[in-house]
mmCIF file of C-alpha atoms in Angstrom:
data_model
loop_
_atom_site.group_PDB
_atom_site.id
_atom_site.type_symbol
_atom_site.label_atom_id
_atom_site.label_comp_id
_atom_site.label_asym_id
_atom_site.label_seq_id
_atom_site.Cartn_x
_atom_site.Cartn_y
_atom_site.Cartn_z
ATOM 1 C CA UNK S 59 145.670 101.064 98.721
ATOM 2 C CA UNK S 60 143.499 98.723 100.568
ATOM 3 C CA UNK S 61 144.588 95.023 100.417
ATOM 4 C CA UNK S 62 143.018 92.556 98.173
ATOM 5 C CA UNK S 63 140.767 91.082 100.880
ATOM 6 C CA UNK S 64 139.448 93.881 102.293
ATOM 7 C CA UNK S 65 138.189 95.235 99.599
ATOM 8 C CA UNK S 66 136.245 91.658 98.481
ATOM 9 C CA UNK S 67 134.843 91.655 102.162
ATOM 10 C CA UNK S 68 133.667 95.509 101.486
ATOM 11 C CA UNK S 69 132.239 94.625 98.486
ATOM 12 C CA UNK S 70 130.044 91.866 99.811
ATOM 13 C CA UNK S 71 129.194 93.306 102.396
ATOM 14 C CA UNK S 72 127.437 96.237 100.493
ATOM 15 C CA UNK S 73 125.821 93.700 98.423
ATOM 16 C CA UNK S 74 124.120 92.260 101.144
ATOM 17 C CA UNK S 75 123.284 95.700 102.896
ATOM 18 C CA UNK S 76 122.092 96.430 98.860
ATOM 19 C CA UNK S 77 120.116 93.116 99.026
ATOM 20 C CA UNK S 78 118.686 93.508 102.513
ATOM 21 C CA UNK S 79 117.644 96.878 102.008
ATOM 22 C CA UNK S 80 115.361 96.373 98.701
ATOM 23 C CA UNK S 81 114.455 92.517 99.323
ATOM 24 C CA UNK S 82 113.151 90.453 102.321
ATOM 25 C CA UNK S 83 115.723 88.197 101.357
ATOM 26 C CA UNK S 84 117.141 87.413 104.959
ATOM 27 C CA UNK S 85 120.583 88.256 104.155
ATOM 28 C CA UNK S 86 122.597 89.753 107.456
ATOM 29 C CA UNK S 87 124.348 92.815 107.038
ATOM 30 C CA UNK S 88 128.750 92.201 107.619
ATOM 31 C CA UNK S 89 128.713 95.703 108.491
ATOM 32 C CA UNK S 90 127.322 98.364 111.051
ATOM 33 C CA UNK S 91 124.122 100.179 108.787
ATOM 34 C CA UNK S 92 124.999 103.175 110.227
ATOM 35 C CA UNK S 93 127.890 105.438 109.513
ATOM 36 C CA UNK S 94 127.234 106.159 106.104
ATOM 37 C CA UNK S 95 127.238 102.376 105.382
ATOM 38 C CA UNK S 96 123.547 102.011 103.502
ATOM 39 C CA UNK S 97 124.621 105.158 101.432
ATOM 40 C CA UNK S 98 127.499 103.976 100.118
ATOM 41 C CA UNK S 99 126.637 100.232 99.458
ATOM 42 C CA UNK S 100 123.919 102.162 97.202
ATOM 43 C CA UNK S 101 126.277 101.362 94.328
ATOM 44 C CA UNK S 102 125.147 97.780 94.414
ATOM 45 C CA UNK S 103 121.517 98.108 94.226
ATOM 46 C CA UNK S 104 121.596 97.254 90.394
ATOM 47 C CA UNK S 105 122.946 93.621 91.423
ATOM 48 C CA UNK S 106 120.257 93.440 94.228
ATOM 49 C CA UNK S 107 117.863 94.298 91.592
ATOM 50 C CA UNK S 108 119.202 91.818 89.042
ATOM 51 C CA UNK S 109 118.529 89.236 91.864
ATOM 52 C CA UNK S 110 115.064 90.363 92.194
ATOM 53 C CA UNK S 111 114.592 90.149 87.761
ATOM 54 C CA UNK S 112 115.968 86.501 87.719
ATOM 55 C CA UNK S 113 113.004 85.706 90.755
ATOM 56 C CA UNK S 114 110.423 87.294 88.310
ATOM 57 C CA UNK S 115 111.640 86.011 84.894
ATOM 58 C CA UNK S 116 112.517 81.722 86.736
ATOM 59 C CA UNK S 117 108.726 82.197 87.824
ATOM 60 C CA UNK S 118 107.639 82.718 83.764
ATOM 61 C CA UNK S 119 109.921 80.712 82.323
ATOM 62 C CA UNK S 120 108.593 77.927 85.042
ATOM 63 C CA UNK S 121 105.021 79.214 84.160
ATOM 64 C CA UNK S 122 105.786 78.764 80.212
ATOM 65 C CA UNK S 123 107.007 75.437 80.353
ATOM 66 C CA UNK S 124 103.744 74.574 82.289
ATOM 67 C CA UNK S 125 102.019 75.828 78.740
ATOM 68 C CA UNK S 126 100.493 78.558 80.572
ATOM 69 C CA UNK S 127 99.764 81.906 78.012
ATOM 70 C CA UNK S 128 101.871 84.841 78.471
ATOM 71 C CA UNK S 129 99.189 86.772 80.110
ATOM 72 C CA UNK S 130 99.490 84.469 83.000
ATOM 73 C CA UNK S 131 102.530 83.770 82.869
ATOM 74 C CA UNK S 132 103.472 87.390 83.334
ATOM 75 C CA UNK S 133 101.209 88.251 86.134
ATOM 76 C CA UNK S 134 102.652 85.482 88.461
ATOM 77 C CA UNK S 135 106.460 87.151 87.438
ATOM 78 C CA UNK S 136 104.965 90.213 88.964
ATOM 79 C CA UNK S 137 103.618 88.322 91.900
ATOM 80 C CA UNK S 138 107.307 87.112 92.523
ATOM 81 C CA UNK S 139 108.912 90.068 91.948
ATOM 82 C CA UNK S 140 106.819 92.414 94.240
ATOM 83 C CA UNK S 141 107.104 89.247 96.779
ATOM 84 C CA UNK S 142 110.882 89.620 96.685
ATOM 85 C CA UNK S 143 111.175 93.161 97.828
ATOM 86 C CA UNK S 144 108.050 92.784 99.695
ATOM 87 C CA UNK S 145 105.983 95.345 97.902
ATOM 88 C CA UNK S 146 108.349 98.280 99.201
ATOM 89 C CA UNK S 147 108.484 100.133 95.940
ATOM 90 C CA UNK S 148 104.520 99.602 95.121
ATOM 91 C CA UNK S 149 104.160 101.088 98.696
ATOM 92 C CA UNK S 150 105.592 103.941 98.145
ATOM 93 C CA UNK S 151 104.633 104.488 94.880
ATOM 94 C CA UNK S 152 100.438 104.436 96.651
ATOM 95 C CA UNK S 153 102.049 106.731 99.080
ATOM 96 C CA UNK S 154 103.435 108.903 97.107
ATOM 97 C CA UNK S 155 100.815 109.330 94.595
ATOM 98 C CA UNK S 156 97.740 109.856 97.997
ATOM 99 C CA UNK S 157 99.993 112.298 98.968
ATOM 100 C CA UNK S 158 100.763 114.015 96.363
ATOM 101 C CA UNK S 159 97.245 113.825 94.886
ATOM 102 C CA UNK S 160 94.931 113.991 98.556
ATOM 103 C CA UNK S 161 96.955 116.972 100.606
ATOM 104 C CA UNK S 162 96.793 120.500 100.368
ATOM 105 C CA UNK S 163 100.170 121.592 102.108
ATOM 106 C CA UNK S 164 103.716 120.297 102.420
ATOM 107 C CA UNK S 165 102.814 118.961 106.084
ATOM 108 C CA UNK S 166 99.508 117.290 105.265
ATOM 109 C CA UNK S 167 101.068 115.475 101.867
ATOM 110 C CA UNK S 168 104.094 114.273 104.180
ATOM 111 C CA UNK S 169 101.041 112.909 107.061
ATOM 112 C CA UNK S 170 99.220 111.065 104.437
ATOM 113 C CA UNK S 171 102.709 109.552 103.326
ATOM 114 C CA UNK S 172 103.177 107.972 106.268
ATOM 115 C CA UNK S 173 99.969 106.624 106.945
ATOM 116 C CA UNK S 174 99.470 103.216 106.143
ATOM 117 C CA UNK S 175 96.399 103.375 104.856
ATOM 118 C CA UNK S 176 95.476 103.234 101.044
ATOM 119 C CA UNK S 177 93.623 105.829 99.276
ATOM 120 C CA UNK S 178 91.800 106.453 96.065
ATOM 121 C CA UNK S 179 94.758 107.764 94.171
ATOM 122 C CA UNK S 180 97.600 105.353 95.912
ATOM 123 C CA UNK S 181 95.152 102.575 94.320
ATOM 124 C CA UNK S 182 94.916 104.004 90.828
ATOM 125 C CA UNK S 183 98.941 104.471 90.750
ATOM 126 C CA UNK S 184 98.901 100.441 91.464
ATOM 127 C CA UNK S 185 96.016 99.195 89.248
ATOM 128 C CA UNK S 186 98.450 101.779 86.319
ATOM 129 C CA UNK S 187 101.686 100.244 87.237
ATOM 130 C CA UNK S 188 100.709 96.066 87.491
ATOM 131 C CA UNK S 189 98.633 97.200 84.355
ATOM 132 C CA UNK S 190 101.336 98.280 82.256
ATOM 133 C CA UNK S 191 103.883 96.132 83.360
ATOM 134 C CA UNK S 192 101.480 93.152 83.118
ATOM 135 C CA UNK S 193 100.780 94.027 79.125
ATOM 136 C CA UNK S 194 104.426 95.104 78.333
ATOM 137 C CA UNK S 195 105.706 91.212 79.394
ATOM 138 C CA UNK S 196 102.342 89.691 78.132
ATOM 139 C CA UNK S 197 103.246 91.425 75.020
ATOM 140 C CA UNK S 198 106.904 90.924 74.644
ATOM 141 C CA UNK S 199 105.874 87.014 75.161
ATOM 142 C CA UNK S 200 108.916 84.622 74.908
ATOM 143 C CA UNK S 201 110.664 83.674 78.241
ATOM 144 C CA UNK S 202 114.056 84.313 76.761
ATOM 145 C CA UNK S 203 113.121 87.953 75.624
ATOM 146 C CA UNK S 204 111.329 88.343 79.195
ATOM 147 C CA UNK S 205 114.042 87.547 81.355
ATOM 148 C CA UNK S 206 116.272 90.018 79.652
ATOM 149 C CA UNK S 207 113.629 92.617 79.767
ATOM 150 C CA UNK S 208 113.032 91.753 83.277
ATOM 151 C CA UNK S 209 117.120 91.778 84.216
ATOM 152 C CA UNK S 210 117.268 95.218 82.492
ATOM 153 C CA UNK S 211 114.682 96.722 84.321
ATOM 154 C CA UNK S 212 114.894 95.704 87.782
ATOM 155 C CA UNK S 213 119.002 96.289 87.607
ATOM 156 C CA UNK S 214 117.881 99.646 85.743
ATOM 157 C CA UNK S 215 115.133 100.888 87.673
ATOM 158 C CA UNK S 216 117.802 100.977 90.580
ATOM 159 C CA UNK S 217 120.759 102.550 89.148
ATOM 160 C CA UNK S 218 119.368 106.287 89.384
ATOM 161 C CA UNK S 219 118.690 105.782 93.114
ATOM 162 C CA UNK S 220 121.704 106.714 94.473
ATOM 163 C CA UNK S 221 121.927 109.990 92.088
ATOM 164 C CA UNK S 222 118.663 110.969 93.139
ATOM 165 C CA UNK S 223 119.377 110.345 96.903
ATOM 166 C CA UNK S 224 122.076 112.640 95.695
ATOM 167 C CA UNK S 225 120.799 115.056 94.393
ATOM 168 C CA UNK S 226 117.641 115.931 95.986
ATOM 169 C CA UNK S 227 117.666 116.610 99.589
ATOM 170 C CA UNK S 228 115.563 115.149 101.944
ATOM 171 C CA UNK S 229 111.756 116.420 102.593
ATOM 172 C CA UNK S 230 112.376 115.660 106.207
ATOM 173 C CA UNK S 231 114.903 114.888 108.842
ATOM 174 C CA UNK S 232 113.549 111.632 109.736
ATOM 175 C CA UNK S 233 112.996 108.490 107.348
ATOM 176 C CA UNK S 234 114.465 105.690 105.726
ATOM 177 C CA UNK S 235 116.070 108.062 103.032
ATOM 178 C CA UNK S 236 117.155 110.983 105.419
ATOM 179 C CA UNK S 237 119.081 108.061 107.636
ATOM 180 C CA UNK S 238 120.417 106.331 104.889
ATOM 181 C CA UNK S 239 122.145 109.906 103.716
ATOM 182 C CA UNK S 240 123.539 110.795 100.997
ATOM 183 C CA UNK S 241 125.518 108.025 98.594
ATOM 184 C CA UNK S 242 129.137 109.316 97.738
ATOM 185 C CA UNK S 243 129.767 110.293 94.156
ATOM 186 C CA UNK S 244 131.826 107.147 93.330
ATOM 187 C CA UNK S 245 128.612 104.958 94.600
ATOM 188 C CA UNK S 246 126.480 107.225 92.475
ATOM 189 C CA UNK S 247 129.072 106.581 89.028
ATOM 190 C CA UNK S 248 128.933 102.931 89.737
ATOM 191 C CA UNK S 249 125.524 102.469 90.684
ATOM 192 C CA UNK S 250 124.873 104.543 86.940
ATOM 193 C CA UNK S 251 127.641 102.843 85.433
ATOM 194 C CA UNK S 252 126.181 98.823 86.642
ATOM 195 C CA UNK S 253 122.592 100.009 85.432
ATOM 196 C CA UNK S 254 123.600 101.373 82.106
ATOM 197 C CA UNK S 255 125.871 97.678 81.404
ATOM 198 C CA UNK S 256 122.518 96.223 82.319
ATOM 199 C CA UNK S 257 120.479 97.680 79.782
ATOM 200 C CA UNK S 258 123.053 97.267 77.013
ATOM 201 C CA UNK S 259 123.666 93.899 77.661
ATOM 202 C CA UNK S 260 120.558 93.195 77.982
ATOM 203 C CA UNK S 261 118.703 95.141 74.983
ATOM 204 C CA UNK S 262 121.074 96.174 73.198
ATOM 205 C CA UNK S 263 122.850 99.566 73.003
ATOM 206 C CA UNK S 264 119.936 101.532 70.466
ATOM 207 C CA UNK S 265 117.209 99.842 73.150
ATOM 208 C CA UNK S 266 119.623 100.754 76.571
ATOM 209 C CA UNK S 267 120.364 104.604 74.851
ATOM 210 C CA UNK S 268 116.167 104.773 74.966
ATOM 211 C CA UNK S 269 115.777 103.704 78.367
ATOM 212 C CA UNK S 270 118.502 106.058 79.630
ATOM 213 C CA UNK S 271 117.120 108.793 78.150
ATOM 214 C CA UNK S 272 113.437 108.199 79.647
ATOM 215 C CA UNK S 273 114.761 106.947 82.906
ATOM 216 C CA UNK S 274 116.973 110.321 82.879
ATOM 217 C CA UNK S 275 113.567 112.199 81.959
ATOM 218 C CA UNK S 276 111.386 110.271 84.709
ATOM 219 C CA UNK S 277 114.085 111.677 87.244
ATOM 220 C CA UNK S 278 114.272 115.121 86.662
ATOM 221 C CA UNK S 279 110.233 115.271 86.186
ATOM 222 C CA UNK S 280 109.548 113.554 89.834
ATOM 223 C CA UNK S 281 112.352 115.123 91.444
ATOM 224 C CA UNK S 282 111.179 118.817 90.431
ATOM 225 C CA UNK S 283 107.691 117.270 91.028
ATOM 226 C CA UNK S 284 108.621 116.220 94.695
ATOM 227 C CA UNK S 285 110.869 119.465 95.468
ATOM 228 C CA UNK S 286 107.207 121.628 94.704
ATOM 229 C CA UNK S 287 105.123 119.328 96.624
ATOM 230 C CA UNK S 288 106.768 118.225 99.400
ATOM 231 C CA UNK S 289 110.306 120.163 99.395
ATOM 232 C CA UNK S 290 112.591 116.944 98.728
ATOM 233 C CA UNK S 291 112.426 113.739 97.999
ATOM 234 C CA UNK S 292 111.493 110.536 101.011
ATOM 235 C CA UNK S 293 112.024 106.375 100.731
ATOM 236 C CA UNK S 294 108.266 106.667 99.324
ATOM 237 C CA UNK S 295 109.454 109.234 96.359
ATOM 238 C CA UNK S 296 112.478 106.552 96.122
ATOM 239 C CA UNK S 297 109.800 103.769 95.653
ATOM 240 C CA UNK S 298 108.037 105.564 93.014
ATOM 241 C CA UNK S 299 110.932 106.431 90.995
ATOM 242 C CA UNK S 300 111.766 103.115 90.734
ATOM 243 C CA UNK S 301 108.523 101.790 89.832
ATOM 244 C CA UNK S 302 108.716 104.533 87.255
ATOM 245 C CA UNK S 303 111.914 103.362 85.523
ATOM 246 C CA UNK S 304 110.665 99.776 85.685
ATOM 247 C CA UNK S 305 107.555 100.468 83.509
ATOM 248 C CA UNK S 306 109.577 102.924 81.278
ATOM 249 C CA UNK S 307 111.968 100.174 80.942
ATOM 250 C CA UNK S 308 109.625 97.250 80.403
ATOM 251 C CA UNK S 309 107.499 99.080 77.981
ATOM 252 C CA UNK S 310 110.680 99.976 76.281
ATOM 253 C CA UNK S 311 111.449 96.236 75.476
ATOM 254 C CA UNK S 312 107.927 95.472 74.887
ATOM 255 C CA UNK S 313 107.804 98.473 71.880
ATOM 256 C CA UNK S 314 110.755 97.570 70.176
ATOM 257 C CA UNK S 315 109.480 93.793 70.109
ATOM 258 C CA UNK S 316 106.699 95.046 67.990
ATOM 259 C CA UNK S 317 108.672 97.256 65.659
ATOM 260 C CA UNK S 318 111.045 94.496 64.487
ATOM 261 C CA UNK S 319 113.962 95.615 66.854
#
């Protein structure tokens, strides 16, 4: 059994290879990346994501006290939040989608992945995903119901990464995903298991059963999506899956607000 201390050093060191690989948060890595070492610290990317919902939910809770309106108040959470990680999942969400949607074969849809550029249908994925998750925190409205929502979904919206990365191989041999590898199944179970403790504690267990279910839905759809398109998933698939399960999640919260729950 490994001693006591080694395992606490293990443990924070994945959370800052976790936190350094989804934030800009300058937080220095206490172990090599390589060897494996960003796959299995993929079990803490629902605490580097809770990080990244209490940056978001301090900047409308700041922004309510100020007696701004929800609307606005919402819009700069998002401004934090995408801030934080730097934009990397709204990039490859664009990428994604002008790939998917702009080339004809598997080669051409991984070229315009890469490319830096924007296009037409990358920009339409962005104005859809601000939009929604923009109205689903205008709508849910008071700070204390935010910053759950918020905490749920960021933590949430993360937990299905390393299953994916698990399941679906990648589309090429080079990448951020295809050198990160594969996560072992105990980061997988814990990376799940953090996630789904998340979005009970956080909504409740009717609310967190929902968002499981559409989360679990969202994954199989893009990963059979991304298997026919491109012939496995990239870091840009792994950005839109998470933006994904972030609006699922959001608009999840904002529902139930509105039915009484």
């Amino acid at each position: 059994m490994m001693p006591r201390a080694e395992l606490i050093k293990d443990i924070i060191a994945d959370l800052r290879i976790a936190t350094s690989f989804v934030t800009i948060v300058p937080v220095a890595s206490a172990k090599p990346a390589g060897d494996g070492a960003i796959a299995r610290a993929t079990w803490a990317l629902p605490a580097a994501g809770l990080l990244v919902g209490i940056a978001g939910a301090a900047s409308y809770s700041l922004a309510s006290k100020l007696g701004l309106a929800p609307g606005v108040a919402a819009l700069l959470a998002l401004a934090t939040t995408t801030l934080v990680t730097g934009a990397l999942h709204e990039d490859g969400l664009a990428d994604t989608a002008d790939g998917f949607g702009g080339g004809r074969t598997r080669e051409r849809k991984l070229e315009i992945m890469r490319d830096s550029r924007i296009g037409a249908y990358g920009v339409c994925a962005l104005i859809l995903s601000f939009g929604l998750r923009w109205s689903a925190l205008a709508a849910i409205g008071r700070p204390s119901a935010v910053t759950l929502a918020l905490i749920a979904a960021h933590a949430a919206a993360r937990a299905g990464v390393p299953a994916f990365m698990s399941l679906v191989a990648p589309a090429r041999p080079d990448g951020l995903s295809a050198s990160a590898g594969a996560p072992p199944g105990r980061s997988v179970a814990a990376s799940f298991a953090l996630g789904t403790l998340a979005l009970t504690l956080a909504l409740g267990p009717g609310k967190a059963l929902a968002g499981l279910i559409l989360l679990s839905l969202a994954g199989l759809v893009l990963a059979r999506l991304a298997i026919r398109q491109i012939g496995g998933q990239t870091g840009d698939i792994l950005g839109a899956f998470e933006q994904a399960c972030e609006i699922l999640i959001l608009l999840v919260a904002a529902s139930f607000v509105h039915a009484g729950g």
